[in-house]
Amino acid sequence: MPGVSARGLSQEERRQLAVNLTRVLSLYRSILDAYIIEFFTDSLWGILPCSWQEALDGLNPPQLATLLLGMPGDGEVVRPKKQHEIQRLGKLVKKLSDLTGCTQVVDVGSGQGHLSRFMSLGLGLKVKSIEGDQRLVERAQHLDQELLQALEKEEKRNPQMVQIGSRCSPHHVVQWVDPRTLCEELLLPLEDSPQGGARLLLTGLHACGDLSVALLRHFSCCPEVEALASVGCCYMKLSDPGGYPLSQWVATLPGYELSYRLREGACHALEEYAQRLQKAGPGLRTHCYRAALETVIRHAQPKLRRPGVQGIPRVHELKIEEYVQRGLQRVGLDPQLPLNLAALRAHQSQENRVVAFFSLALLLAPLVETLILLDRLLYLQEQGFHSELLPIFSPELSPRNLVLVATKGPLGQAFSVLESEDS
């Protein structure tokens, strides 16, 4: 379920959307703030309205996929593909660069350089690629050379189809971007930039946590940055305060606060989970087993709450008591503790309720992401910039399907050009 793009809404309508989102989130905060492993210890089924309990009780996973998540009960959906994100964002950046007259793209948090490589060698853009992990940068440079060699060979075989011409590979820089300060390296032009300085376009594909916020602040503070195209992720890693809220408007709204749990839930992939529901595989019982384990842990050690349990292999092949014993050992408790098998069986019989509750939380989670992105949109607009949230990815392929686009000058109807799939 994608977030709401707010495309075409007026400034006042966007503010009202933020008001509505905070109101809805306040209504269902108890669901979004819950930890599924506390399903039994905190009696989470009981916090649902009685009418919801009646509607959901007894539904099997495929029925949940159909009735709750609005997906068909069978069929396959293509698995997420990095290529889809790279091509769609890369082409949007190329159009945005042409529209704003930018001379250089800066890809922040570039990882192994896949997006940078496509934009430079595939689309002919001048790209600086900034990444804090030297190992990833070295890997990116190796992949650049591999691609260049492959393209050169293909150009010799078929010069009419493949023309590298003057296209250059990305300029890679090892640099950690501190979200609290401006990064000079990020703003430096490449050596072959035109006189008078470069006009920069900042981009980041799934820039993690505060890195997305850093992009916004560089855009708003630095005159050489003309445009921005940012896809965020890992909202639970946002600084608190500092990373959210950014806009004055959202900061004044009752119920604007987003706990770690709400922000973490906004990163889950609803479409991917819906596919698991369709298949009704035994792996769905993991949450139920873990919630049952939590009841045993609390009974044995009341002050030990939600401890991390290292992955237990092949959970679906284990009896619930076997899982609990292995789980106790992993959290440092005696795996031979006497177990109430009747209670564990009773918990296991509620597996579909656990799955239904988790599905509800996933269904509501995109509202959290929408509020975070809308806050960033309003933050930019409060400073007089022009910005939009555009749904450029297919949510089935990429759950984080919204890109925040901003420019210093008005683009008007040109924003619609950025959404189109043609190159």
Short mmCIF file of C-alpha atoms in Angstrom, two decimals:
data_model
loop_
_atom_site.label_atom_id
_atom_site.label_comp_id
_atom_site.label_asym_id
_atom_site.label_seq_id
_atom_site.Cartn_x
_atom_site.Cartn_y
_atom_site.Cartn_z
CA MET A 1 0.00 0.00 0.00
CA PRO A 2 1.77 3.15 -1.17
CA GLY A 3 1.78 6.39 0.75
CA VAL A 4 -0.30 9.37 -0.34
CA SER A 5 1.58 11.58 -2.78
CA ALA A 6 -0.34 14.84 -2.07
CA ARG A 7 0.16 15.63 -5.77
CA GLY A 8 -1.98 18.50 -6.97
CA LEU A 9 -3.10 19.62 -3.50
CA SER A 10 -2.89 23.28 -2.53
CA GLN A 11 -0.77 24.44 0.42
CA GLU A 12 -3.84 24.62 2.62
CA GLU A 13 -5.05 21.19 1.52
CA ARG A 14 -1.66 19.72 2.37
CA ARG A 15 -1.81 21.25 5.81
CA GLN A 16 -5.29 19.82 6.29
CA LEU A 17 -4.03 16.41 5.16
CA ALA A 18 -1.40 16.59 7.92
CA VAL A 19 -4.16 17.42 10.42
CA ASN A 20 -6.24 14.46 9.23
CA LEU A 21 -3.28 12.10 9.39
CA THR A 22 -2.45 13.01 12.99
CA ARG A 23 -6.10 12.52 13.95
CA VAL A 24 -6.29 9.06 12.37
CA LEU A 25 -2.98 8.03 13.87
CA SER A 26 -4.20 9.13 17.30
CA LEU A 27 -7.26 6.91 16.89
CA TYR A 28 -5.26 3.81 16.03
CA ARG A 29 -2.03 4.52 17.89
CA SER A 30 -2.59 1.57 20.23
CA ILE A 31 -2.41 -0.79 17.22
CA LEU A 32 0.57 0.91 15.58
CA ASP A 33 2.49 1.27 18.84
CA ALA A 34 2.05 -2.39 19.80
CA TYR A 35 4.78 -4.99 19.52
CA ILE A 36 3.43 -8.19 18.00
CA ILE A 37 5.61 -10.30 20.32
CA GLU A 38 3.47 -8.94 23.17
CA PHE A 39 0.27 -10.21 21.60
CA PHE A 40 -0.43 -12.54 24.53
CA THR A 41 1.34 -10.75 27.38
CA ASP A 42 -0.51 -7.48 26.65
CA SER A 43 -3.77 -9.04 25.37
CA LEU A 44 -3.53 -7.13 22.10
CA TRP A 45 -6.58 -8.80 20.58
CA GLY A 46 -8.64 -7.13 23.27
CA ILE A 47 -7.68 -3.60 22.19
CA LEU A 48 -9.51 -4.09 18.88
CA PRO A 49 -13.15 -2.95 18.72
CA CYS A 50 -15.57 -5.84 19.15
CA SER A 51 -16.88 -5.40 15.62
CA TRP A 52 -13.33 -5.73 14.28
CA GLN A 53 -12.75 -8.86 16.34
CA GLU A 54 -15.91 -10.44 14.95
CA ALA A 55 -14.99 -9.55 11.37
CA LEU A 56 -11.41 -10.82 11.62
CA ASP A 57 -11.79 -13.84 13.88
CA GLY A 58 -11.46 -17.08 11.96
CA LEU A 59 -10.08 -15.58 8.75
CA ASN A 60 -7.25 -17.61 7.28
CA PRO A 61 -4.23 -15.87 5.67
CA PRO A 62 -5.50 -15.93 2.04
CA GLN A 63 -8.83 -14.50 3.22
CA LEU A 64 -6.95 -11.74 5.03
CA ALA A 65 -5.03 -10.96 1.85
CA THR A 66 -8.30 -10.68 -0.07
CA LEU A 67 -10.60 -8.97 2.43
CA LEU A 68 -8.23 -6.86 4.50
CA LEU A 69 -5.44 -6.01 2.09
CA GLY A 70 -7.50 -6.00 -1.08
CA MET A 71 -5.37 -8.51 -2.95
CA PRO A 72 -6.45 -11.57 -4.92
CA GLY A 73 -6.21 -14.92 -3.23
CA ASP A 74 -3.83 -16.41 -5.77
CA GLY A 75 -1.34 -15.37 -8.41
CA GLU A 76 2.24 -14.16 -8.27
CA VAL A 77 3.70 -10.67 -8.04
CA VAL A 78 7.19 -9.95 -9.34
CA ARG A 79 9.70 -9.78 -6.51
CA PRO A 80 11.29 -6.40 -5.68
CA LYS A 81 14.01 -5.41 -8.13
CA LYS A 82 16.72 -2.85 -7.61
CA GLN A 83 16.83 -2.27 -11.36
CA HIS A 84 13.30 -0.86 -11.31
CA GLU A 85 14.22 1.75 -8.69
CA ILE A 86 17.49 2.70 -10.37
CA GLN A 87 15.97 3.16 -13.80
CA ARG A 88 12.91 5.09 -12.63
CA LEU A 89 14.80 7.42 -10.30
CA GLY A 90 17.69 7.82 -12.74
CA LYS A 91 15.36 8.88 -15.55
CA LEU A 92 13.53 11.28 -13.23
CA VAL A 93 16.86 12.84 -12.21
CA LYS A 94 17.83 13.24 -15.88
CA LYS A 95 14.57 15.06 -16.65
CA LEU A 96 14.85 17.19 -13.51
CA SER A 97 18.46 18.08 -14.38
CA ASP A 98 17.43 19.16 -17.88
CA LEU A 99 14.49 21.21 -16.57
CA THR A 100 16.56 23.05 -13.97
CA GLY A 101 19.78 23.45 -15.93
CA CYS A 102 21.88 21.51 -13.45
CA THR A 103 25.44 20.70 -14.47
CA GLN A 104 26.24 18.05 -11.89
CA VAL A 105 24.39 15.36 -9.91
CA VAL A 106 25.49 14.38 -6.41
CA ASP A 107 24.38 10.90 -5.35
CA VAL A 108 24.58 10.80 -1.53
CA GLY A 109 24.78 7.48 0.27
CA SER A 110 25.55 5.81 -3.04
CA GLY A 111 26.58 2.37 -1.76
CA GLN A 112 28.02 0.29 -4.59
CA GLY A 113 27.23 3.04 -7.07
CA HIS A 114 24.46 1.36 -9.05
CA LEU A 115 22.36 4.52 -9.41
CA SER A 116 25.42 6.70 -10.09
CA ARG A 117 26.66 4.28 -12.73
CA PHE A 118 23.32 4.27 -14.55
CA MET A 119 23.04 8.07 -14.47
CA SER A 120 26.60 8.65 -15.74
CA LEU A 121 27.24 5.83 -18.20
CA GLY A 122 23.62 5.20 -19.10
CA LEU A 123 22.17 8.71 -19.19
CA GLY A 124 25.26 10.86 -19.76
CA LEU A 125 25.06 12.90 -16.55
CA LYS A 126 28.09 14.19 -14.65
CA VAL A 127 27.86 12.45 -11.29
CA LYS A 128 29.70 12.72 -8.00
CA SER A 129 29.05 9.66 -5.86
CA ILE A 130 29.45 10.09 -2.09
CA GLU A 131 29.60 7.10 0.28
CA GLY A 132 30.98 6.78 3.81
CA ASP A 133 32.06 3.12 3.55
CA GLN A 134 35.40 2.80 1.74
CA ARG A 135 34.78 -0.88 0.95
CA LEU A 136 31.59 0.01 -0.90
CA VAL A 137 33.37 2.75 -2.81
CA GLU A 138 36.13 0.35 -3.89
CA ARG A 139 33.49 -2.12 -5.00
CA ALA A 140 31.71 0.64 -6.95
CA GLN A 141 34.92 1.58 -8.76
CA HIS A 142 35.53 -2.07 -9.65
CA LEU A 143 32.01 -2.38 -11.06
CA ASP A 144 32.53 0.84 -13.05
CA GLN A 145 35.59 -0.63 -14.75
CA GLU A 146 33.83 -3.92 -15.47
CA LEU A 147 30.95 -2.09 -17.15
CA LEU A 148 33.25 0.21 -19.14
CA GLN A 149 35.22 -2.77 -20.45
CA ALA A 150 32.00 -4.57 -21.41
CA LEU A 151 30.67 -1.47 -23.18
CA GLU A 152 33.95 -0.96 -25.07
CA LYS A 153 33.88 -4.54 -26.33
CA GLU A 154 30.25 -4.18 -27.39
CA GLU A 155 30.98 -0.85 -29.11
CA LYS A 156 33.70 -2.51 -31.22
CA ARG A 157 31.32 -5.28 -32.23
CA ASN A 158 28.33 -3.04 -32.87
CA PRO A 159 29.37 0.65 -33.07
CA GLN A 160 25.96 1.77 -34.35
CA MET A 161 24.09 0.36 -31.37
CA VAL A 162 26.53 1.18 -28.55
CA GLN A 163 28.21 4.58 -28.41
CA ILE A 164 30.00 5.45 -25.17
CA GLY A 165 31.36 8.67 -26.62
CA SER A 166 32.53 11.14 -23.98
CA ARG A 167 30.51 9.61 -21.15
CA CYS A 168 32.48 9.23 -17.94
CA SER A 169 32.06 6.93 -14.99
CA PRO A 170 31.02 8.51 -11.68
CA HIS A 171 33.53 10.38 -9.55
CA HIS A 172 33.54 8.41 -6.30
CA VAL A 173 34.37 10.03 -2.94
CA VAL A 174 34.70 8.41 0.47
CA GLN A 175 32.96 10.88 2.76
CA TRP A 176 30.73 10.57 5.80
CA VAL A 177 27.90 13.15 5.67
CA ASP A 178 27.10 14.50 9.12
CA PRO A 179 23.39 15.48 9.12
CA ARG A 180 24.08 18.22 11.68
CA THR A 181 26.54 20.21 9.56
CA LEU A 182 27.05 21.15 5.92
CA CYS A 183 29.40 18.88 3.97
CA GLU A 184 31.92 20.86 1.89
CA GLU A 185 32.82 17.86 -0.29
CA LEU A 186 29.20 17.45 -1.28
CA LEU A 187 29.17 21.01 -2.65
CA LEU A 188 32.53 20.98 -4.46
CA PRO A 189 32.20 20.98 -8.27
CA LEU A 190 33.98 18.41 -10.40
CA GLU A 191 37.18 19.55 -12.09
CA ASP A 192 35.57 19.85 -15.51
CA SER A 193 32.63 21.95 -14.30
CA PRO A 194 31.88 25.14 -16.26
CA GLN A 195 33.26 28.47 -15.06
CA GLY A 196 31.05 30.24 -12.60
CA GLY A 197 30.47 27.13 -10.50
CA ALA A 198 28.31 24.09 -10.79
CA ARG A 199 24.55 23.95 -10.49
CA LEU A 200 23.93 20.89 -8.33
CA LEU A 201 21.15 18.35 -8.14
CA LEU A 202 21.16 16.24 -4.97
CA THR A 203 19.72 12.75 -4.97
CA GLY A 204 19.65 9.71 -2.73
CA LEU A 205 17.99 6.34 -3.28
CA HIS A 206 16.77 5.10 0.13
CA ALA A 207 19.01 7.57 1.95
CA CYS A 208 18.90 6.13 5.46
CA GLY A 209 17.46 7.97 8.46
CA ASP A 210 18.98 11.43 8.97
CA LEU A 211 20.81 11.26 5.62
CA SER A 212 17.56 12.21 3.87
CA VAL A 213 17.19 15.14 6.27
CA ALA A 214 20.77 16.19 5.49
CA LEU A 215 19.87 16.36 1.78
CA LEU A 216 16.95 18.65 2.55
CA ARG A 217 19.09 20.96 4.66
CA HIS A 218 21.83 21.19 2.02
CA PHE A 219 19.17 21.99 -0.58
CA SER A 220 17.60 24.72 1.54
CA CYS A 221 20.86 26.31 2.77
CA CYS A 222 23.15 26.17 -0.27
CA PRO A 223 22.55 28.47 -3.27
CA GLU A 224 24.54 26.18 -5.61
CA VAL A 225 22.00 23.37 -5.07
CA GLU A 226 19.19 23.91 -7.56
CA ALA A 227 17.17 20.69 -7.25
CA LEU A 228 16.53 17.66 -5.08
CA ALA A 229 15.19 14.14 -5.67
CA SER A 230 15.14 12.10 -2.47
CA VAL A 231 13.77 8.66 -1.58
CA GLY A 232 13.91 8.07 2.17
CA CYS A 233 13.92 4.96 4.30
CA CYS A 234 14.77 3.68 7.81
CA TYR A 235 12.55 6.26 9.50
CA MET A 236 13.21 4.66 12.90
CA LYS A 237 16.80 5.96 12.63
CA LEU A 238 15.69 9.59 12.50
CA SER A 239 17.09 11.72 15.33
CA ASP A 240 14.58 12.69 17.98
CA PRO A 241 14.48 15.64 18.00
CA GLY A 242 16.03 16.89 14.78
CA GLY A 243 14.87 14.43 12.15
CA TYR A 244 11.13 14.84 12.66
CA PRO A 245 9.19 17.07 12.63
CA LEU A 246 10.93 19.54 10.34
CA SER A 247 8.01 21.81 9.46
CA GLN A 248 6.60 24.43 11.77
CA TRP A 249 3.08 23.34 10.84
CA VAL A 250 3.35 19.68 11.82
CA ALA A 251 5.20 20.60 15.04
CA THR A 252 2.10 22.50 16.22
CA LEU A 253 -0.39 19.67 15.61
CA PRO A 254 -1.79 17.62 18.51
CA GLY A 255 -0.66 14.02 18.21
CA TYR A 256 2.19 14.71 15.79
CA GLU A 257 4.62 12.61 17.85
CA LEU A 258 5.83 9.39 16.25
CA SER A 259 7.44 6.84 18.55
CA TYR A 260 10.29 4.58 17.46
CA ARG A 261 7.79 1.73 17.05
CA LEU A 262 5.54 3.76 14.71
CA ARG A 263 8.50 4.88 12.59
CA GLU A 264 9.90 1.35 12.46
CA GLY A 265 6.54 -0.04 11.35
CA ALA A 266 6.43 2.48 8.49
CA CYS A 267 9.41 0.70 6.92
CA HIS A 268 7.69 -2.67 6.57
CA ALA A 269 6.58 -3.86 3.16
CA LEU A 270 2.82 -4.46 3.10
CA GLU A 271 2.81 -5.85 -0.44
CA GLU A 272 5.52 -8.38 0.38
CA TYR A 273 3.64 -9.59 3.46
CA ALA A 274 0.43 -9.83 1.46
CA GLN A 275 2.18 -12.26 -0.89
CA ARG A 276 3.09 -14.40 2.12
CA LEU A 277 -0.56 -14.34 3.20
CA GLN A 278 -1.67 -15.48 -0.23
CA LYS A 279 0.63 -18.48 -0.06
CA ALA A 280 -0.41 -19.25 3.55
CA GLY A 281 2.97 -20.79 4.22
CA PRO A 282 3.94 -22.19 7.62
CA GLY A 283 6.46 -19.36 8.04
CA LEU A 284 3.57 -17.11 9.09
CA ARG A 285 3.48 -18.78 12.48
CA THR A 286 6.79 -17.19 13.53
CA HIS A 287 5.09 -14.18 15.16
CA CYS A 288 2.73 -16.43 17.10
CA TYR A 289 5.59 -18.62 18.34
CA ARG A 290 7.63 -15.58 19.36
CA ALA A 291 4.65 -14.08 21.21
CA ALA A 292 4.17 -17.38 23.06
CA LEU A 293 7.86 -17.40 23.97
CA GLU A 294 7.47 -13.91 25.43
CA THR A 295 4.88 -15.21 27.91
CA VAL A 296 7.33 -17.85 29.14
CA ILE A 297 10.18 -15.32 29.39
CA ARG A 298 8.03 -12.91 31.42
CA HIS A 299 6.97 -15.70 33.76
CA ALA A 300 10.57 -16.78 34.34
CA GLN A 301 12.14 -13.32 34.38
CA PRO A 302 9.50 -10.55 34.78
CA LYS A 303 11.95 -7.71 34.16
CA LEU A 304 13.21 -9.20 30.89
CA ARG A 305 11.04 -7.67 28.15
CA ARG A 306 11.27 -8.10 24.39
CA PRO A 307 14.82 -9.53 24.36
CA GLY A 308 16.38 -10.10 20.98
CA VAL A 309 16.16 -13.72 19.90
CA GLN A 310 18.76 -14.72 17.33
CA GLY A 311 17.24 -16.39 14.30
CA ILE A 312 15.99 -19.88 15.02
CA PRO A 313 16.30 -21.91 11.80
CA ARG A 314 13.35 -23.73 10.23
CA VAL A 315 10.81 -22.46 12.74
CA HIS A 316 7.94 -23.88 10.71
CA GLU A 317 9.23 -27.41 11.27
CA LEU A 318 9.34 -27.09 15.06
CA LYS A 319 6.68 -27.84 17.62
CA ILE A 320 5.86 -24.76 19.68
CA GLU A 321 7.50 -26.20 22.80
CA GLU A 322 10.68 -26.93 20.82
CA TYR A 323 10.77 -23.35 19.61
CA VAL A 324 10.27 -22.03 23.14
CA GLN A 325 13.09 -24.18 24.50
CA ARG A 326 15.50 -22.94 21.82
CA GLY A 327 14.35 -19.38 22.39
CA LEU A 328 14.93 -19.61 26.15
CA GLN A 329 18.48 -20.78 25.52
CA ARG A 330 19.14 -17.87 23.17
CA VAL A 331 18.12 -15.27 25.79
CA GLY A 332 20.22 -16.90 28.52
CA LEU A 333 17.46 -18.76 30.37
CA ASP A 334 17.23 -22.44 31.24
CA PRO A 335 15.80 -24.29 28.21
CA GLN A 336 14.61 -27.06 30.57
CA LEU A 337 12.22 -24.80 32.46
CA PRO A 338 8.89 -26.58 33.04
CA LEU A 339 6.42 -25.50 30.35
CA ASN A 340 2.65 -25.24 30.48
CA LEU A 341 1.94 -27.17 27.30
CA ALA A 342 -1.80 -26.51 27.49
CA ALA A 343 -1.19 -22.76 27.57
CA LEU A 344 1.23 -22.98 24.66
CA ARG A 345 -1.29 -24.98 22.61
CA ALA A 346 -3.94 -22.38 23.42
CA HIS A 347 -1.63 -19.64 22.14
CA GLN A 348 -0.88 -21.64 19.00
CA SER A 349 -4.61 -21.97 18.30
CA GLN A 350 -4.74 -18.16 17.99
CA GLU A 351 -2.17 -18.03 15.21
CA ASN A 352 -4.62 -16.49 12.74
CA ARG A 353 -5.49 -13.75 15.25
CA VAL A 354 -1.81 -12.87 15.57
CA VAL A 355 -1.49 -12.72 11.78
CA ALA A 356 -4.65 -10.58 11.51
CA PHE A 357 -3.41 -8.09 14.12
CA PHE A 358 -0.03 -7.80 12.42
CA SER A 359 -1.78 -7.27 9.07
CA LEU A 360 -3.84 -4.44 10.57
CA ALA A 361 -0.69 -2.70 11.78
CA LEU A 362 0.87 -3.04 8.32
CA LEU A 363 -2.28 -1.67 6.72
CA LEU A 364 -2.10 1.49 8.86
CA ALA A 365 1.70 1.95 8.66
CA PRO A 366 1.74 3.86 5.32
CA LEU A 367 -0.09 6.68 7.11
CA VAL A 368 3.01 7.15 9.25
CA GLU A 369 5.29 7.32 6.23
CA THR A 370 2.93 9.77 4.53
CA LEU A 371 3.02 12.09 7.55
CA ILE A 372 6.84 12.01 7.67
CA LEU A 373 7.13 12.80 3.95
CA LEU A 374 4.37 15.42 4.10
CA ASP A 375 6.25 17.10 6.95
CA ARG A 376 9.34 17.31 4.71
CA LEU A 377 7.24 18.71 1.86
CA LEU A 378 5.75 21.39 4.10
CA TYR A 379 9.20 22.20 5.52
CA LEU A 380 10.46 23.04 2.04
CA GLN A 381 7.35 24.98 1.12
CA GLU A 382 7.53 27.05 4.31
CA GLN A 383 10.90 28.30 3.02
CA GLY A 384 9.46 29.27 -0.33
CA PHE A 385 10.68 26.30 -2.37
CA HIS A 386 8.66 24.29 -4.87
CA SER A 387 8.19 20.64 -4.01
CA GLU A 388 6.09 17.57 -4.77
CA LEU A 389 5.79 13.96 -3.66
CA LEU A 390 5.72 11.81 -6.78
CA PRO A 391 4.85 8.07 -6.84
CA ILE A 392 7.44 6.96 -9.38
CA PHE A 393 7.93 3.33 -8.28
CA SER A 394 5.52 0.45 -8.43
CA PRO A 395 4.69 -0.32 -4.76
CA GLU A 396 4.67 -4.05 -5.56
CA LEU A 397 8.30 -3.77 -6.60
CA SER A 398 9.44 -1.05 -4.20
CA PRO A 399 7.41 -0.37 -1.03
CA ARG A 400 9.13 3.04 -0.58
CA ASN A 401 7.52 4.33 -3.78
CA LEU A 402 7.46 8.11 -3.21
CA VAL A 403 10.22 10.50 -4.25
CA LEU A 404 10.40 14.00 -2.79
CA VAL A 405 11.24 16.41 -5.62
CA ALA A 406 12.12 20.04 -4.93
CA THR A 407 13.38 22.98 -6.99
CA LYS A 408 14.41 26.56 -6.24
CA GLY A 409 12.37 27.88 -9.16
CA PRO A 410 8.79 26.99 -10.18
CA LEU A 411 8.27 24.05 -12.52
CA GLY A 412 4.50 24.26 -12.79
CA GLN A 413 3.07 21.57 -15.05
CA ALA A 414 6.57 20.20 -15.66
CA PHE A 415 6.20 18.13 -12.49
CA SER A 416 3.85 15.87 -14.46
CA VAL A 417 6.64 15.24 -16.98
CA LEU A 418 8.77 13.84 -14.16
CA GLU A 419 6.14 11.21 -13.36
CA SER A 420 5.90 9.81 -16.88
CA GLU A 421 7.79 6.62 -17.67
CA ASP A 422 9.10 7.65 -21.07
CA SER A 423 12.75 8.60 -21.15
#
